[in-house]
Every structure is written in structure tokens, then in C-alpha cells.
GROMACS .gro file of C-alpha atoms in nm:
model
  126
    1UNK     CA    1  -2.651  -0.221  -2.330
    2UNK     CA    2  -2.272  -0.222  -2.254
    3UNK     CA    3  -2.028  -0.463  -2.335
    4UNK     CA    4  -1.732  -0.503  -2.096
    5UNK     CA    5  -1.445  -0.682  -2.206
    6UNK     CA    6  -1.120  -0.750  -1.936
    7UNK     CA    7  -0.760  -0.790  -2.010
    8UNK     CA    8  -0.446  -0.818  -1.860
    9UNK     CA    9  -0.460  -1.141  -1.643
   10UNK     CA   10  -0.151  -1.373  -1.696
   11UNK     CA   11   0.062  -1.552  -1.480
   12UNK     CA   12   0.281  -1.441  -1.177
   13UNK     CA   13   0.509  -1.524  -0.927
   14UNK     CA   14   0.398  -1.454  -0.559
   15UNK     CA   15   0.493  -1.065  -0.492
   16UNK     CA   16   0.462  -0.982  -0.851
   17UNK     CA   17   0.193  -0.741  -1.005
   18UNK     CA   18  -0.059  -0.735  -1.256
   19UNK     CA   19  -0.293  -0.456  -1.416
   20UNK     CA   20  -0.618  -0.560  -1.542
   21UNK     CA   21  -0.808  -0.334  -1.779
   22UNK     CA   22  -1.204  -0.367  -1.837
   23UNK     CA   23  -1.273  -0.190  -2.154
   24UNK     CA   24  -1.636  -0.093  -2.265
   25UNK     CA   25  -1.808  -0.062  -2.564
   26UNK     CA   26  -2.004   0.240  -2.441
   27UNK     CA   27  -1.954   0.514  -2.240
   28UNK     CA   28  -1.912   0.454  -1.880
   29UNK     CA   29  -1.936   0.819  -1.761
   30UNK     CA   30  -2.283   0.751  -1.653
   31UNK     CA   31  -2.216   0.407  -1.473
   32UNK     CA   32  -2.282   0.521  -1.119
   33UNK     CA   33  -2.089   0.196  -0.987
   34UNK     CA   34  -1.834  -0.024  -1.135
   35UNK     CA   35  -1.643  -0.302  -0.980
   36UNK     CA   36  -1.411  -0.572  -1.012
   37UNK     CA   37  -1.516  -0.956  -0.895
   38UNK     CA   38  -1.338  -1.273  -0.853
   39UNK     CA   39  -1.435  -1.634  -0.854
   40UNK     CA   40  -1.265  -1.948  -0.826
   41UNK     CA   41  -1.351  -2.318  -0.933
   42UNK     CA   42  -1.654  -2.414  -0.691
   43UNK     CA   43  -1.694  -2.093  -0.514
   44UNK     CA   44  -1.916  -1.803  -0.535
   45UNK     CA   45  -1.823  -1.457  -0.702
   46UNK     CA   46  -1.642  -1.231  -0.442
   47UNK     CA   47  -1.636  -0.858  -0.470
   48UNK     CA   48  -1.266  -0.748  -0.451
   49UNK     CA   49  -1.315  -0.342  -0.530
   50UNK     CA   50  -1.575  -0.102  -0.622
   51UNK     CA   51  -1.557   0.258  -0.738
   52UNK     CA   52  -1.843   0.540  -0.817
   53UNK     CA   53  -1.862   0.725  -1.159
   54UNK     CA   54  -1.637   1.032  -0.992
   55UNK     CA   55  -1.382   0.820  -0.894
   56UNK     CA   56  -1.337   0.959  -0.540
   57UNK     CA   57  -1.536   0.651  -0.374
   58UNK     CA   58  -1.337   0.334  -0.338
   59UNK     CA   59  -1.429   0.051  -0.152
   60UNK     CA   60  -1.225  -0.296  -0.102
   61UNK     CA   61  -1.249  -0.620   0.035
   62UNK     CA   62  -1.030  -0.679   0.340
   63UNK     CA   63  -0.847  -0.932   0.162
   64UNK     CA   64  -0.715  -0.658  -0.067
   65UNK     CA   65  -0.663  -0.338   0.122
   66UNK     CA   66  -0.346  -0.204   0.066
   67UNK     CA   67  -0.238  -0.411  -0.229
   68UNK     CA   68  -0.497  -0.351  -0.513
   69UNK     CA   69  -0.603  -0.009  -0.641
   70UNK     CA   70  -0.917   0.055  -0.876
   71UNK     CA   71  -0.942   0.343  -1.102
   72UNK     CA   72  -1.141   0.445  -1.406
   73UNK     CA   73  -1.059   0.671  -1.697
   74UNK     CA   74  -1.446   0.766  -1.823
   75UNK     CA   75  -1.296   0.943  -2.116
   76UNK     CA   76  -1.129   0.629  -2.269
   77UNK     CA   77  -1.388   0.368  -2.091
   78UNK     CA   78  -1.173   0.188  -1.904
   79UNK     CA   79  -1.164   0.008  -1.568
   80UNK     CA   80  -0.845  -0.071  -1.391
   81UNK     CA   81  -0.747  -0.298  -1.097
   82UNK     CA   82  -0.396  -0.249  -1.017
   83UNK     CA   83  -0.280  -0.566  -0.829
   84UNK     CA   84   0.068  -0.545  -0.627
   85UNK     CA   85   0.197  -0.803  -0.409
   86UNK     CA   86   0.017  -1.053  -0.527
   87UNK     CA   87  -0.055  -1.380  -0.338
   88UNK     CA   88  -0.141  -1.742  -0.454
   89UNK     CA   89  -0.450  -1.689  -0.264
   90UNK     CA   90  -0.533  -1.426  -0.545
   91UNK     CA   91  -0.549  -1.689  -0.816
   92UNK     CA   92  -0.903  -1.657  -0.937
   93UNK     CA   93  -1.105  -1.544  -1.255
   94UNK     CA   94  -1.139  -1.175  -1.248
   95UNK     CA   95  -1.470  -1.020  -1.372
   96UNK     CA   96  -1.539  -0.649  -1.421
   97UNK     CA   97  -1.907  -0.526  -1.386
   98UNK     CA   98  -2.108  -0.201  -1.401
   99UNK     CA   99  -2.424  -0.068  -1.278
  100UNK     CA  100  -2.616   0.218  -1.382
  101UNK     CA  101  -2.896   0.302  -1.145
  102UNK     CA  102  -2.720   0.331  -0.775
  103UNK     CA  103  -2.387   0.437  -0.641
  104UNK     CA  104  -2.192   0.206  -0.394
  105UNK     CA  105  -2.110   0.240  -0.073
  106UNK     CA  106  -1.943  -0.065   0.008
  107UNK     CA  107  -1.802  -0.362  -0.188
  108UNK     CA  108  -2.162  -0.481  -0.300
  109UNK     CA  109  -2.255  -0.878  -0.391
  110UNK     CA  110  -2.254  -0.971  -0.755
  111UNK     CA  111  -2.597  -0.942  -0.777
  112UNK     CA  112  -2.584  -0.610  -0.767
  113UNK     CA  113  -2.437  -0.534  -1.131
  114UNK     CA  114  -2.630  -0.614  -1.433
  115UNK     CA  115  -2.358  -0.587  -1.670
  116UNK     CA  116  -2.073  -0.818  -1.693
  117UNK     CA  117  -1.724  -0.924  -1.879
  118UNK     CA  118  -1.653  -1.245  -1.958
  119UNK     CA  119  -1.350  -1.240  -1.711
  120UNK     CA  120  -0.953  -1.288  -1.733
  121UNK     CA  121  -0.736  -1.568  -1.545
  122UNK     CA  122  -0.490  -1.457  -1.308
  123UNK     CA  123  -0.262  -1.715  -1.142
  124UNK     CA  124  -0.031  -1.658  -0.900
  125UNK     CA  125   0.229  -1.927  -0.818
  126UNK     CA  126   0.453  -1.972  -0.455
   0.00000   0.00000   0.00000
């Protein structure tokens, strides 16, 4: 069973950038789809971006298209989320997730992913 650990969160001003990392304890080479999700207090867990195992297929929520980029390094077992042009509404706890059984063809709901990290907080001030 893979263990996922997020890092890279923090506090930035609007317009700034952050890069989140998700380091896996085991191989992610066979993880057919990995993704980033976010959740604020009292809200459901929202899909942000997903990427398939080869890295060539990526899908984004409309709210982050053109600003966020998801990538993965299978050799290092790390998933990334580069976040640019951050807005106050991007403030949330961010989680990475993995599934090994099926590929993603869109940003799937959180219930589709069995493996999760503990989250890293991103705070964007205006």
C-alpha cells in the first residue's frame, strides 16, 4: 500500500506562485492516475487536476486552467502541482491521491481514489 506525503504549501500574496510536491513511499510507476484535490472548511473535496501514468494526459478543473500545471516524476515517485497567478479563492488544504486500477479521462470525484496524503495548507492573501 502506497503512502503519500504532501509538502510545499504555505502563505503567499495574490499573484504569487507555489509548487506542491507529493512524495510516495512506493512506486507510482503503475499508478494509472494521480491527482490533486482541495478542500476548505465545511466544503467538499474538489478535484483540481489529474494526470495519467505516462504523464501525457492531464485534466484540470475550469477554475485552475491556465494557472496550474500537474506533473509527475515516476523515477523519483513524486507528483507535482505548480500553481501560478494564485488567487485568494485558491486558499484551501491541498491533497494528493492515487489510483492504480483505472486511468482518468476527466477530473474524477474524490471517491474514485483510494490512496490519500494528509494534506498541505495553501493560503493566498489579497
